[in-house]
Amino acid sequence: MILDLAAQGMQMFLVLALSPLLTGLVRRVKARLLRRRGPPLLQPYRDLLRLMRKDAVLADNASWLFRSTPYLVFAATWVAAALVPTFATGLMFSWTSDLIAVISLLGSARFFLALAGLDVGTSFGGIGSSREVMIATLAEPAMIMIVFTLALIAGSTQLSTIAGFTLSSAVGLRVSLGLALVALVIVAIAENARIPVDNPSTHLELTMVHEAMVLEYSARHLAMVELAAMLKLLLYVSLIACVFVPWGLAPEGSGKMAYLIGTGAYLLKLGIGGTLLAFFETSVAKMRVFRVPEFLGAALMLSLLAMLLRFVSRSL
Amino acid sequence: MLWVSLGSVAGLLGLALLAIMVAQRAAGGAIIYGGSLALSVVLLAIALWHLVLLGASPLDIVLPLGLPWLGSHFRLDALSAFFLGVINLGGAAASLYGVGYGRHEHDPGRVLPFFPAFLAGMNLVILASDAFTFLVSWEFMSMTSWALVMTHHRRAENIRAGYVYLVMASFGTLCLLLAFGLLAEPHGGYAFDVIRAAHAGFHPGGGRDSALILALALLGAGSKAGLAPLHVWLPLAHPAAPSHVSALMSGVMTKVAVYGFIRIVFDLLDQPNWWSSMVVLALGGATAVLGVLTALVQRDLKRLLAYSTVENIGIIFIGLGLAMAFRANGMVAATALALTAALFHVFNHSLFKSLLFFGAGAIQAATGERDMERLGGLIHPMKLTAFVFLVGAVAISALPPLNGFVSEWLALQAILLGPDLPQWGLKLMVPAIGAVLAFSTALAAACFVTAFGVTFLGRPRSGAAQSAREADRFSLTAMFALAALCLLAGILPGFVIDALAPVTRALVGGRMPVQADVPWLSIVPIQASRSSYNGLLIFLFIAVSAVIGMAAIHRFASRRIRRSAAWDCGFPDPSPITQYSAGSFVQPIRRVYGRLAFRAVERVDMPPPGSLRPAVFSLVLHDIVWETLYTPIAKAVDHVSRVVNRVQFLTIRRYLGLVFAALVLLLLVLAIWQ
């Protein structure tokens, strides 16, 4: 019981502690690929701490919603990230929500963030929110269909069961899994506002979606929003790792040794995932906002195809 | 028990008569709404008592009213108890809200008598247990609600709304009349238990008749519920009524229509063929997507809510269609799951849609505006209304941890059982419907970001929005009660599911697993290794981590606030019209889906360099259903009536000749028939 609780607490702590590191890694690798030296790996932590210490500047007409949204968004994203298995499956509270609920929790976070973008009544906030919800209307159904595909293959929407199923030898290579993986990567890129959908490091109105939405935030509020974005990136990397490469995950009720191995494997997966993301981001160009629907439409079609294949044949 | 509920309904009718007398008095509103509130609470208590504590064994009464050889049959069983609860919960909330909101009504004599009568009509439909009483109550409900739609009868748009509503309501009742005629068979067994006995079990031979009855029920109940393409009256009529009546019509009356459909298809009719479920699924899916896409492009807040009702009806019918598909294949557990999802959504939608309409009414009372592009910044003067409206918006967008998510999640779980269906058509249809459901949910979230964001956030776009005041205590109490129920049903869904068990057991002979025994109050639709959800823990986790995060930062880092002008990348524009409006907010979405859904054309007319005239932006949206279906019908009716009109101006000889010809023709037909 105590060990279970400790493992669950460890998971919550781990995702929170590692998420700025993952972002730092992606930035660092990107910089190296562009032949810059790049910021140190721990820079995101320093940024967050600095932001938290500053005075928050609020617009005159900012409402209570504007002030409470960062904490809500952070909390919802943190809970969602902590519900995706990282180093072990079947943790104490892993059954509180299945994959559909995890996705919807991210939807709740986005709902509030989009509202916060509209709160002050500036055109930048509006443009960001408006584009964010447009992207969400394509990404969310695609994500749900990916979940359907996985759920139909594994016979469950519980992430722990899905991971266990992938680990078992019953899976083999399947066309629908491959399609789902590609679609999931596309959705992950869009949801995390990465290139080519959005550029996390610009403040240029033509390219920005997420950054425009949170433009009015400063200091501790901004720190919360940024931390939530980092947690979301970590969540998607853990999700892909948990579903498609679950090797090393400690099964339910295993000892400390398995947890240690699981943590090591998880760190390795995060490293690989972050590096791959950096490689991908440096190799493509940012696309226009109205090309994004085509990009996400591809994810939608792939996931639909994957699901239909699955419905039609149990072996594909 | 049934006597008490019928007595309460009679009390409501009595209140309607009383209202005619007291309507012009100052205290009239308080008396009538207070009385409706008390009677609704009595009916609600009966429904809950019957459903939860008594295990819902049916009660029957036959009164010597109505047709002399038939009498009026009334029955309280599990299904009617559930819907009685939904109706009177909405009715009680609307009455409480009306106590405060009704004071803003200029002409209470046009609302007060019809309000309790409308409530009585809906209750009678639920309690009726023979075709005659059912149809009479149904018509009574339509007529009273029509009168309420026509409250502000001097506005041209309301007259049109009333007219379209009247036509569609008559059409719907006609379909139901024919459906009951076919159900009753030639010897005229109009009582529901006679029909039930005649149609019990599966008749392979009766397939054609049952398909026809199903189609008629779908048309009749669907036109009242707002199933596409019969939904066109709904977005016109619901917003036209005063807001507490809009809440009743959208949140409650559409549920009465759903009840009618369930009663005919799941209770009275024999088991329909599997392909009929495909029709229901397709219509449900089309309704959901069409409703939410049209809701997105609205500027009028109440009309947006009405279109969103269309969407939610689509979701409910998707659940019902799934239940029909599983039932036709004898999959009892899956049927119970899908039916529970549909009924849960019925309950949820009645909560949050009433809440949202109350919010819209509070805004209308405070500012006199329904046009979102003339509102904005209302979160400052109307803090409490903004809070409850936000709760409703999150709930209807199917976001955890509120209630909308739970019913959506159950529906998705039911869809995931789809591969077990044997028929290929359904195998392909069910995942497509899953995609449609996910898509309309995502669009609903976008829609309510717009609705809340443009109305309550930003800077006020008009003087009226600037000088708004908070709603009165009664309205706020009603809204807070509904918001609290949204939260409770979201974090403790197991109790609702268990309360629905008698309904599914009576209709399809099965129920979802008992949820009260699951540890930690989770819900487990099939088995724990397959899927589970715990709204309570999710809610607590979010609350605790938000509070911890905030407390830690305030304690150890900084809690200082400085106020200053908005940053806006250094270019803040003081004029509120430079803000994003409803139209501009959904422009990206409109651009992605609009060409398909509305044949949208956006034109920007840029003046050539050197010219001083302003650039002009124009947007044309088409209502495809109206243009492709209703306009031709209306044209055809016009044409036929113009042709037939000539018959009006004949001489007496010709009339006599016509009468003679008709007689001969009839006799000939009769002769050939024999």
PDB file of N, CA, C and O in Angstrom, chain A residues 52 54-62 95-96 98 104 108 115 118-119 121 124 127 130 137 155-158 161 216 220 224 311, chain B residues 380 400 405 409 413 427 457-459 522 528-532 534 537 553 557-558 560-564 567-568 579-580 585 588 593:
ATOM      1  N   MET A  52       8.574  33.055 -11.826  1.00  0.00           N
ATOM      2  CA  MET A  52       7.747  32.942 -10.622  1.00  0.00           C
ATOM      3  C   MET A  52       8.065  34.040  -9.618  1.00  0.00           C
ATOM      4  O   MET A  52       7.206  34.447  -8.851  1.00  0.00           O
ATOM      5  N   LYS A  54       8.891  37.141 -10.252  1.00  0.00           N
ATOM      6  CA  LYS A  54       8.576  38.515 -10.671  1.00  0.00           C
ATOM      7  C   LYS A  54       7.172  38.930 -10.255  1.00  0.00           C
ATOM      8  O   LYS A  54       6.320  38.102  -9.964  1.00  0.00           O
ATOM      9  N   ASP A  55       6.910  40.235 -10.289  1.00  0.00           N
ATOM     10  CA  ASP A  55       5.559  40.738 -10.049  1.00  0.00           C
ATOM     11  C   ASP A  55       4.701  40.425 -11.273  1.00  0.00           C
ATOM     12  O   ASP A  55       5.144  40.629 -12.396  1.00  0.00           O
ATOM     13  N   ALA A  56       3.487  39.977 -11.033  1.00  0.00           N
ATOM     14  CA  ALA A  56       2.598  39.726 -12.163  1.00  0.00           C
ATOM     15  C   ALA A  56       1.990  41.050 -12.613  1.00  0.00           C
ATOM     16  O   ALA A  56       1.517  41.833 -11.799  1.00  0.00           O
ATOM     17  N   VAL A  57       2.033  41.295 -13.926  1.00  0.00           N
ATOM     18  CA  VAL A  57       1.392  42.490 -14.464  1.00  0.00           C
ATOM     19  C   VAL A  57       0.098  42.046 -15.140  1.00  0.00           C
ATOM     20  O   VAL A  57       0.116  41.197 -16.025  1.00  0.00           O
ATOM     21  N   LEU A  58      -1.006  42.603 -14.661  1.00  0.00           N
ATOM     22  CA  LEU A  58      -2.306  42.236 -15.225  1.00  0.00           C
ATOM     23  C   LEU A  58      -2.880  43.434 -15.968  1.00  0.00           C
ATOM     24  O   LEU A  58      -2.708  44.574 -15.530  1.00  0.00           O
ATOM     25  N   ALA A  59      -3.575  43.151 -17.067  1.00  0.00           N
ATOM     26  CA  ALA A  59      -4.275  44.235 -17.755  1.00  0.00           C
ATOM     27  C   ALA A  59      -5.379  44.753 -16.836  1.00  0.00           C
ATOM     28  O   ALA A  59      -5.885  44.029 -15.973  1.00  0.00           O
ATOM     29  N   ASP A  60      -5.744  46.027 -17.043  1.00  0.00           N
ATOM     30  CA  ASP A  60      -6.716  46.654 -16.148  1.00  0.00           C
ATOM     31  C   ASP A  60      -8.025  45.883 -16.079  1.00  0.00           C
ATOM     32  O   ASP A  60      -8.660  45.804 -15.036  1.00  0.00           O
ATOM     33  N   ASN A  61      -8.445  45.338 -17.221  1.00  0.00           N
ATOM     34  CA  ASN A  61      -9.757  44.691 -17.230  1.00  0.00           C
ATOM     35  C   ASN A  61      -9.658  43.166 -17.164  1.00  0.00           C
ATOM     36  O   ASN A  61     -10.586  42.483 -17.560  1.00  0.00           O
ATOM     37  N   ALA A  62      -8.532  42.649 -16.696  1.00  0.00           N
ATOM     38  CA  ALA A  62      -8.423  41.193 -16.574  1.00  0.00           C
ATOM     39  C   ALA A  62      -9.337  40.717 -15.446  1.00  0.00           C
ATOM     40  O   ALA A  62      -9.431  41.344 -14.401  1.00  0.00           O
ATOM     41  N   TRP A  95      -6.417   3.720 -12.810  1.00  0.00           N
ATOM     42  CA  TRP A  95      -7.748   3.409 -13.333  1.00  0.00           C
ATOM     43  C   TRP A  95      -8.694   4.595 -13.218  1.00  0.00           C
ATOM     44  O   TRP A  95      -9.833   4.511 -13.638  1.00  0.00           O
ATOM     45  N   THR A  96      -8.270   5.711 -12.609  1.00  0.00           N
ATOM     46  CA  THR A  96      -9.228   6.812 -12.444  1.00  0.00           C
ATOM     47  C   THR A  96      -9.656   7.367 -13.779  1.00  0.00           C
ATOM     48  O   THR A  96     -10.718   7.964 -13.876  1.00  0.00           O
ATOM     49  N   ASP A  98      -9.362   6.607 -18.217  1.00  0.00           N
ATOM     50  CA  ASP A  98      -8.773   5.894 -19.331  1.00  0.00           C
ATOM     51  C   ASP A  98      -8.237   6.911 -20.333  1.00  0.00           C
ATOM     52  O   ASP A  98      -8.228   8.113 -20.073  1.00  0.00           O
ATOM     53  N   SER A 104      -9.552  14.158 -22.943  1.00  0.00           N
ATOM     54  CA  SER A 104     -10.550  15.178 -22.644  1.00  0.00           C
ATOM     55  C   SER A 104     -10.064  16.146 -21.574  1.00  0.00           C
ATOM     56  O   SER A 104     -10.449  17.318 -21.587  1.00  0.00           O
ATOM     57  N   SER A 108     -10.127  20.126 -21.644  1.00  0.00           N
ATOM     58  CA  SER A 108     -10.558  21.103 -20.630  1.00  0.00           C
ATOM     59  C   SER A 108      -9.519  22.202 -20.484  1.00  0.00           C
ATOM     60  O   SER A 108      -9.849  23.391 -20.413  1.00  0.00           O
ATOM     61  N   LEU A 115     -10.278  30.640 -23.549  1.00  0.00           N
ATOM     62  CA  LEU A 115     -11.082  31.706 -22.949  1.00  0.00           C
ATOM     63  C   LEU A 115     -10.183  32.806 -22.401  1.00  0.00           C
ATOM     64  O   LEU A 115     -10.471  33.996 -22.553  1.00  0.00           O
ATOM     65  N   LEU A 118      -9.201  35.375 -24.727  1.00  0.00           N
ATOM     66  CA  LEU A 118     -10.220  36.371 -25.091  1.00  0.00           C
ATOM     67  C   LEU A 118     -10.486  37.346 -23.958  1.00  0.00           C
ATOM     68  O   LEU A 118     -11.199  38.335 -24.147  1.00  0.00           O
ATOM     69  N   ASP A 119      -9.946  37.083 -22.772  1.00  0.00           N
ATOM     70  CA  ASP A 119     -10.416  37.823 -21.608  1.00  0.00           C
ATOM     71  C   ASP A 119     -10.087  39.299 -21.655  1.00  0.00           C
ATOM     72  O   ASP A 119     -10.921  40.137 -21.319  1.00  0.00           O
ATOM     73  N   GLY A 121      -9.449  41.083 -24.251  1.00  0.00           N
ATOM     74  CA  GLY A 121     -10.083  41.756 -25.377  1.00  0.00           C
ATOM     75  C   GLY A 121      -9.091  42.404 -26.311  1.00  0.00           C
ATOM     76  O   GLY A 121      -9.344  43.466 -26.863  1.00  0.00           O
ATOM     77  N   PHE A 124      -4.526  40.164 -30.419  1.00  0.00           N
ATOM     78  CA  PHE A 124      -3.596  39.035 -30.434  1.00  0.00           C
ATOM     79  C   PHE A 124      -4.155  37.838 -29.691  1.00  0.00           C
ATOM     80  O   PHE A 124      -4.077  36.703 -30.159  1.00  0.00           O
ATOM     81  N   ILE A 127      -6.763  36.235 -31.912  1.00  0.00           N
ATOM     82  CA  ILE A 127      -6.261  35.461 -33.062  1.00  0.00           C
ATOM     83  C   ILE A 127      -5.719  34.116 -32.589  1.00  0.00           C
ATOM     84  O   ILE A 127      -5.974  33.072 -33.209  1.00  0.00           O
ATOM     85  N   SER A 130      -8.680  31.834 -31.484  1.00  0.00           N
ATOM     86  CA  SER A 130      -9.482  31.434 -32.625  1.00  0.00           C
ATOM     87  C   SER A 130      -8.781  30.340 -33.415  1.00  0.00           C
ATOM     88  O   SER A 130      -9.400  29.343 -33.814  1.00  0.00           O
ATOM     89  N   THR A 137     -10.464  21.452 -33.370  1.00  0.00           N
ATOM     90  CA  THR A 137     -11.608  20.744 -33.960  1.00  0.00           C
ATOM     91  C   THR A 137     -11.147  19.663 -34.926  1.00  0.00           C
ATOM     92  O   THR A 137     -11.916  18.765 -35.239  1.00  0.00           O
ATOM     93  N   GLY A 155      -8.565  -4.195 -26.933  1.00  0.00           N
ATOM     94  CA  GLY A 155      -9.792  -4.529 -26.217  1.00  0.00           C
ATOM     95  C   GLY A 155      -9.971  -3.725 -24.961  1.00  0.00           C
ATOM     96  O   GLY A 155     -10.626  -4.164 -24.017  1.00  0.00           O
ATOM     97  N   SER A 156      -9.396  -2.517 -24.897  1.00  0.00           N
ATOM     98  CA  SER A 156      -9.485  -1.730 -23.680  1.00  0.00           C
ATOM     99  C   SER A 156      -9.087  -0.288 -23.973  1.00  0.00           C
ATOM    100  O   SER A 156      -8.312  -0.031 -24.895  1.00  0.00           O
ATOM    101  N   THR A 157      -9.620   0.640 -23.217  1.00  0.00           N
ATOM    102  CA  THR A 157      -9.128   2.014 -23.328  1.00  0.00           C
ATOM    103  C   THR A 157      -8.214   2.363 -22.159  1.00  0.00           C
ATOM    104  O   THR A 157      -7.782   3.497 -22.039  1.00  0.00           O
ATOM    105  N   GLN A 158      -7.948   1.404 -21.274  1.00  0.00           N
ATOM    106  CA  GLN A 158      -7.027   1.664 -20.168  1.00  0.00           C
ATOM    107  C   GLN A 158      -5.601   1.594 -20.688  1.00  0.00           C
ATOM    108  O   GLN A 158      -5.209   0.605 -21.315  1.00  0.00           O
ATOM    109  N   THR A 161      -3.574  -1.493 -19.657  1.00  0.00           N
ATOM    110  CA  THR A 161      -3.914  -2.715 -20.387  1.00  0.00           C
ATOM    111  C   THR A 161      -3.363  -2.670 -21.800  1.00  0.00           C
ATOM    112  O   THR A 161      -2.864  -3.672 -22.312  1.00  0.00           O
ATOM    113  N   GLU A 216      -0.786  37.941 -23.088  1.00  0.00           N
ATOM    114  CA  GLU A 216      -1.014  38.882 -21.992  1.00  0.00           C
ATOM    115  C   GLU A 216      -0.521  38.360 -20.649  1.00  0.00           C
ATOM    116  O   GLU A 216      -0.575  39.066 -19.659  1.00  0.00           O
ATOM    117  N   ARG A 220       4.314  34.764 -12.742  1.00  0.00           N
ATOM    118  CA  ARG A 220       3.961  33.424 -12.269  1.00  0.00           C
ATOM    119  C   ARG A 220       2.867  32.795 -13.111  1.00  0.00           C
ATOM    120  O   ARG A 220       2.863  31.579 -13.310  1.00  0.00           O
ATOM    121  N   MET A 224       3.195  29.201 -15.051  1.00  0.00           N
ATOM    122  CA  MET A 224       2.259  28.076 -14.973  1.00  0.00           C
ATOM    123  C   MET A 224       1.855  27.613 -16.368  1.00  0.00           C
ATOM    124  O   MET A 224       1.784  26.416 -16.644  1.00  0.00           O
ATOM    125  N   PHE A 311     -11.943  -2.509 -37.877  1.00  0.00           N
ATOM    126  CA  PHE A 311     -13.308  -3.016 -37.814  1.00  0.00           C
ATOM    127  C   PHE A 311     -13.521  -4.121 -38.832  1.00  0.00           C
ATOM    128  O   PHE A 311     -14.260  -5.054 -38.617  1.00  0.00           O
TER     129      PHE A 311
ATOM    130  N   HIS B 380     -17.487  41.133 -15.597  1.00  0.00           N
ATOM    131  CA  HIS B 380     -17.258  42.083 -14.499  1.00  0.00           C
ATOM    132  C   HIS B 380     -18.543  42.486 -13.787  1.00  0.00           C
ATOM    133  O   HIS B 380     -18.626  42.331 -12.573  1.00  0.00           O
ATOM    134  N   PRO B 400     -14.313  16.828 -18.936  1.00  0.00           N
ATOM    135  CA  PRO B 400     -14.291  16.375 -17.557  1.00  0.00           C
ATOM    136  C   PRO B 400     -13.903  17.530 -16.643  1.00  0.00           C
ATOM    137  O   PRO B 400     -13.214  18.436 -17.101  1.00  0.00           O
ATOM    138  N   PHE B 405     -19.399  15.109 -20.066  1.00  0.00           N
ATOM    139  CA  PHE B 405     -18.360  14.164 -20.460  1.00  0.00           C
ATOM    140  C   PHE B 405     -18.784  12.729 -20.189  1.00  0.00           C
ATOM    141  O   PHE B 405     -18.506  11.832 -20.986  1.00  0.00           O
ATOM    142  N   TRP B 409     -18.782   9.802 -22.837  1.00  0.00           N
ATOM    143  CA  TRP B 409     -17.829   8.712 -22.619  1.00  0.00           C
ATOM    144  C   TRP B 409     -18.538   7.362 -22.676  1.00  0.00           C
ATOM    145  O   TRP B 409     -18.046   6.408 -23.284  1.00  0.00           O
ATOM    146  N   GLN B 413     -17.909   4.322 -25.246  1.00  0.00           N
ATOM    147  CA  GLN B 413     -17.677   2.939 -24.808  1.00  0.00           C
ATOM    148  C   GLN B 413     -18.621   1.982 -25.534  1.00  0.00           C
ATOM    149  O   GLN B 413     -18.241   0.861 -25.882  1.00  0.00           O
ATOM    150  N   LYS B 427     -21.083  -2.745 -38.966  1.00  0.00           N
ATOM    151  CA  LYS B 427     -19.657  -2.765 -38.661  1.00  0.00           C
ATOM    152  C   LYS B 427     -18.973  -1.518 -39.213  1.00  0.00           C
ATOM    153  O   LYS B 427     -18.060  -0.993 -38.602  1.00  0.00           O
ATOM    154  N   LEU B 457     -16.401  37.849 -21.930  1.00  0.00           N
ATOM    155  CA  LEU B 457     -15.012  38.290 -21.794  1.00  0.00           C
ATOM    156  C   LEU B 457     -14.754  39.489 -22.698  1.00  0.00           C
ATOM    157  O   LEU B 457     -15.621  39.929 -23.444  1.00  0.00           O
ATOM    158  N   GLY B 458     -13.527  39.976 -22.639  1.00  0.00           N
ATOM    159  CA  GLY B 458     -13.171  41.114 -23.464  1.00  0.00           C
ATOM    160  C   GLY B 458     -13.726  42.403 -22.901  1.00  0.00           C
ATOM    161  O   GLY B 458     -14.039  42.514 -21.712  1.00  0.00           O
ATOM    162  N   ARG B 459     -13.848  43.382 -23.790  1.00  0.00           N
ATOM    163  CA  ARG B 459     -14.362  44.687 -23.356  1.00  0.00           C
ATOM    164  C   ARG B 459     -15.777  44.863 -23.882  1.00  0.00           C
ATOM    165  O   ARG B 459     -16.114  44.331 -24.944  1.00  0.00           O
ATOM    166  N   SER B 522     -15.933   4.785  -8.719  1.00  0.00           N
ATOM    167  CA  SER B 522     -15.640   4.837 -10.157  1.00  0.00           C
ATOM    168  C   SER B 522     -16.842   4.333 -10.930  1.00  0.00           C
ATOM    169  O   SER B 522     -17.743   3.742 -10.354  1.00  0.00           O
ATOM    170  N   ALA B 528     -13.359  -3.712 -15.339  1.00  0.00           N
ATOM    171  CA  ALA B 528     -12.370  -2.712 -14.935  1.00  0.00           C
ATOM    172  C   ALA B 528     -11.150  -2.717 -15.836  1.00  0.00           C
ATOM    173  O   ALA B 528     -10.554  -1.675 -16.090  1.00  0.00           O
ATOM    174  N   SER B 529     -10.763  -3.890 -16.364  1.00  0.00           N
ATOM    175  CA  SER B 529      -9.561  -3.902 -17.189  1.00  0.00           C
ATOM    176  C   SER B 529      -9.833  -3.258 -18.541  1.00  0.00           C
ATOM    177  O   SER B 529      -8.924  -2.961 -19.296  1.00  0.00           O
ATOM    178  N   ARG B 530     -11.121  -3.053 -18.880  1.00  0.00           N
ATOM    179  CA  ARG B 530     -11.457  -2.534 -20.188  1.00  0.00           C
ATOM    180  C   ARG B 530     -11.541  -1.017 -20.166  1.00  0.00           C
ATOM    181  O   ARG B 530     -10.951  -0.331 -20.989  1.00  0.00           O
ATOM    182  N   SER B 531     -12.277  -0.483 -19.221  1.00  0.00           N
ATOM    183  CA  SER B 531     -12.376   0.967 -19.137  1.00  0.00           C
ATOM    184  C   SER B 531     -12.983   1.333 -17.805  1.00  0.00           C
ATOM    185  O   SER B 531     -13.850   0.627 -17.288  1.00  0.00           O
ATOM    186  N   SER B 532     -12.517   2.426 -17.243  1.00  0.00           N
ATOM    187  CA  SER B 532     -13.137   2.936 -16.025  1.00  0.00           C
ATOM    188  C   SER B 532     -12.867   4.428 -15.964  1.00  0.00           C
ATOM    189  O   SER B 532     -11.947   4.930 -16.601  1.00  0.00           O
ATOM    190  N   ASN B 534     -13.263   7.859 -13.101  1.00  0.00           N
ATOM    191  CA  ASN B 534     -13.652   8.310 -11.773  1.00  0.00           C
ATOM    192  C   ASN B 534     -13.654   9.829 -11.741  1.00  0.00           C
ATOM    193  O   ASN B 534     -12.609  10.463 -11.562  1.00  0.00           O
ATOM    194  N   LEU B 537     -12.431  11.531  -8.286  1.00  0.00           N
ATOM    195  CA  LEU B 537     -10.999  11.636  -8.035  1.00  0.00           C
ATOM    196  C   LEU B 537     -10.348  12.638  -8.976  1.00  0.00           C
ATOM    197  O   LEU B 537      -9.474  13.405  -8.568  1.00  0.00           O
ATOM    198  N   ILE B 553       3.384  28.808  -4.938  1.00  0.00           N
ATOM    199  CA  ILE B 553       3.950  29.985  -5.608  1.00  0.00           C
ATOM    200  C   ILE B 553       3.713  31.232  -4.771  1.00  0.00           C
ATOM    201  O   ILE B 553       4.617  32.056  -4.579  1.00  0.00           O
ATOM    202  N   ALA B 557       7.288  32.202  -3.799  1.00  0.00           N
ATOM    203  CA  ALA B 557       7.839  33.036  -4.870  1.00  0.00           C
ATOM    204  C   ALA B 557       7.299  34.463  -4.761  1.00  0.00           C
ATOM    205  O   ALA B 557       7.900  35.310  -4.118  1.00  0.00           O
ATOM    206  N   SER B 558       6.152  34.702  -5.356  1.00  0.00           N
ATOM    207  CA  SER B 558       5.667  36.071  -5.361  1.00  0.00           C
ATOM    208  C   SER B 558       4.153  36.043  -5.415  1.00  0.00           C
ATOM    209  O   SER B 558       3.561  35.140  -5.991  1.00  0.00           O
ATOM    210  N   ARG B 560       2.604  39.315  -5.657  1.00  0.00           N
ATOM    211  CA  ARG B 560       2.292  40.710  -5.968  1.00  0.00           C
ATOM    212  C   ARG B 560       1.637  40.836  -7.331  1.00  0.00           C
ATOM    213  O   ARG B 560       1.924  40.088  -8.253  1.00  0.00           O
ATOM    214  N   ILE B 561       0.764  41.813  -7.443  1.00  0.00           N
ATOM    215  CA  ILE B 561       0.039  42.080  -8.682  1.00  0.00           C
ATOM    216  C   ILE B 561       0.243  43.543  -9.040  1.00  0.00           C
ATOM    217  O   ILE B 561       0.159  44.401  -8.173  1.00  0.00           O
ATOM    218  N   ARG B 562       0.544  43.811 -10.289  1.00  0.00           N
ATOM    219  CA  ARG B 562       0.500  45.194 -10.752  1.00  0.00           C
ATOM    220  C   ARG B 562      -0.525  45.290 -11.865  1.00  0.00           C
ATOM    221  O   ARG B 562      -0.604  44.408 -12.717  1.00  0.00           O
ATOM    222  N   ARG B 563      -1.309  46.346 -11.838  1.00  0.00           N
ATOM    223  CA  ARG B 563      -2.300  46.537 -12.905  1.00  0.00           C
ATOM    224  C   ARG B 563      -1.748  47.544 -13.904  1.00  0.00           C
ATOM    225  O   ARG B 563      -1.160  48.556 -13.516  1.00  0.00           O
ATOM    226  N   SER B 564      -1.974  47.294 -15.162  1.00  0.00           N
ATOM    227  CA  SER B 564      -1.543  48.293 -16.148  1.00  0.00           C
ATOM    228  C   SER B 564      -2.375  48.086 -17.410  1.00  0.00           C
ATOM    229  O   SER B 564      -3.247  47.222 -17.441  1.00  0.00           O
ATOM    230  N   TRP B 567      -1.165  44.662 -22.895  1.00  0.00           N
ATOM    231  CA  TRP B 567       0.117  44.722 -23.609  1.00  0.00           C
ATOM    232  C   TRP B 567      -0.113  44.643 -25.123  1.00  0.00           C
ATOM    233  O   TRP B 567       0.233  45.561 -25.858  1.00  0.00           O
ATOM    234  N   ASP B 568      -0.747  43.558 -25.596  1.00  0.00           N
ATOM    235  CA  ASP B 568      -1.097  43.407 -27.008  1.00  0.00           C
ATOM    236  C   ASP B 568       0.080  43.677 -27.929  1.00  0.00           C
ATOM    237  O   ASP B 568      -0.058  44.367 -28.945  1.00  0.00           O
ATOM    238  N   GLN B 579     -11.802  44.248 -31.145  1.00  0.00           N
ATOM    239  CA  GLN B 579     -11.704  42.923 -30.545  1.00  0.00           C
ATOM    240  C   GLN B 579     -12.214  41.868 -31.506  1.00  0.00           C
ATOM    241  O   GLN B 579     -12.932  42.158 -32.441  1.00  0.00           O
ATOM    242  N   TYR B 580     -11.869  40.630 -31.186  1.00  0.00           N
ATOM    243  CA  TYR B 580     -12.459  39.529 -31.929  1.00  0.00           C
ATOM    244  C   TYR B 580     -13.944  39.464 -31.601  1.00  0.00           C
ATOM    245  O   TYR B 580     -14.347  39.547 -30.453  1.00  0.00           O
ATOM    246  N   PHE B 585     -14.168  35.271 -34.714  1.00  0.00           N
ATOM    247  CA  PHE B 585     -13.583  34.174 -33.940  1.00  0.00           C
ATOM    248  C   PHE B 585     -13.740  32.846 -34.670  1.00  0.00           C
ATOM    249  O   PHE B 585     -12.828  32.026 -34.672  1.00  0.00           O
ATOM    250  N   PRO B 588     -11.768  31.094 -38.940  1.00  0.00           N
ATOM    251  CA  PRO B 588     -10.940  29.967 -39.409  1.00  0.00           C
ATOM    252  C   PRO B 588     -11.744  28.676 -39.544  1.00  0.00           C
ATOM    253  O   PRO B 588     -11.588  27.945 -40.519  1.00  0.00           O
ATOM    254  N   TYR B 593     -14.703  24.441 -42.792  1.00  0.00           N
ATOM    255  CA  TYR B 593     -15.888  23.598 -43.021  1.00  0.00           C
ATOM    256  C   TYR B 593     -17.006  24.300 -43.778  1.00  0.00           C
ATOM    257  O   TYR B 593     -17.952  23.662 -44.197  1.00  0.00           O
TER     258      TYR B 593
END
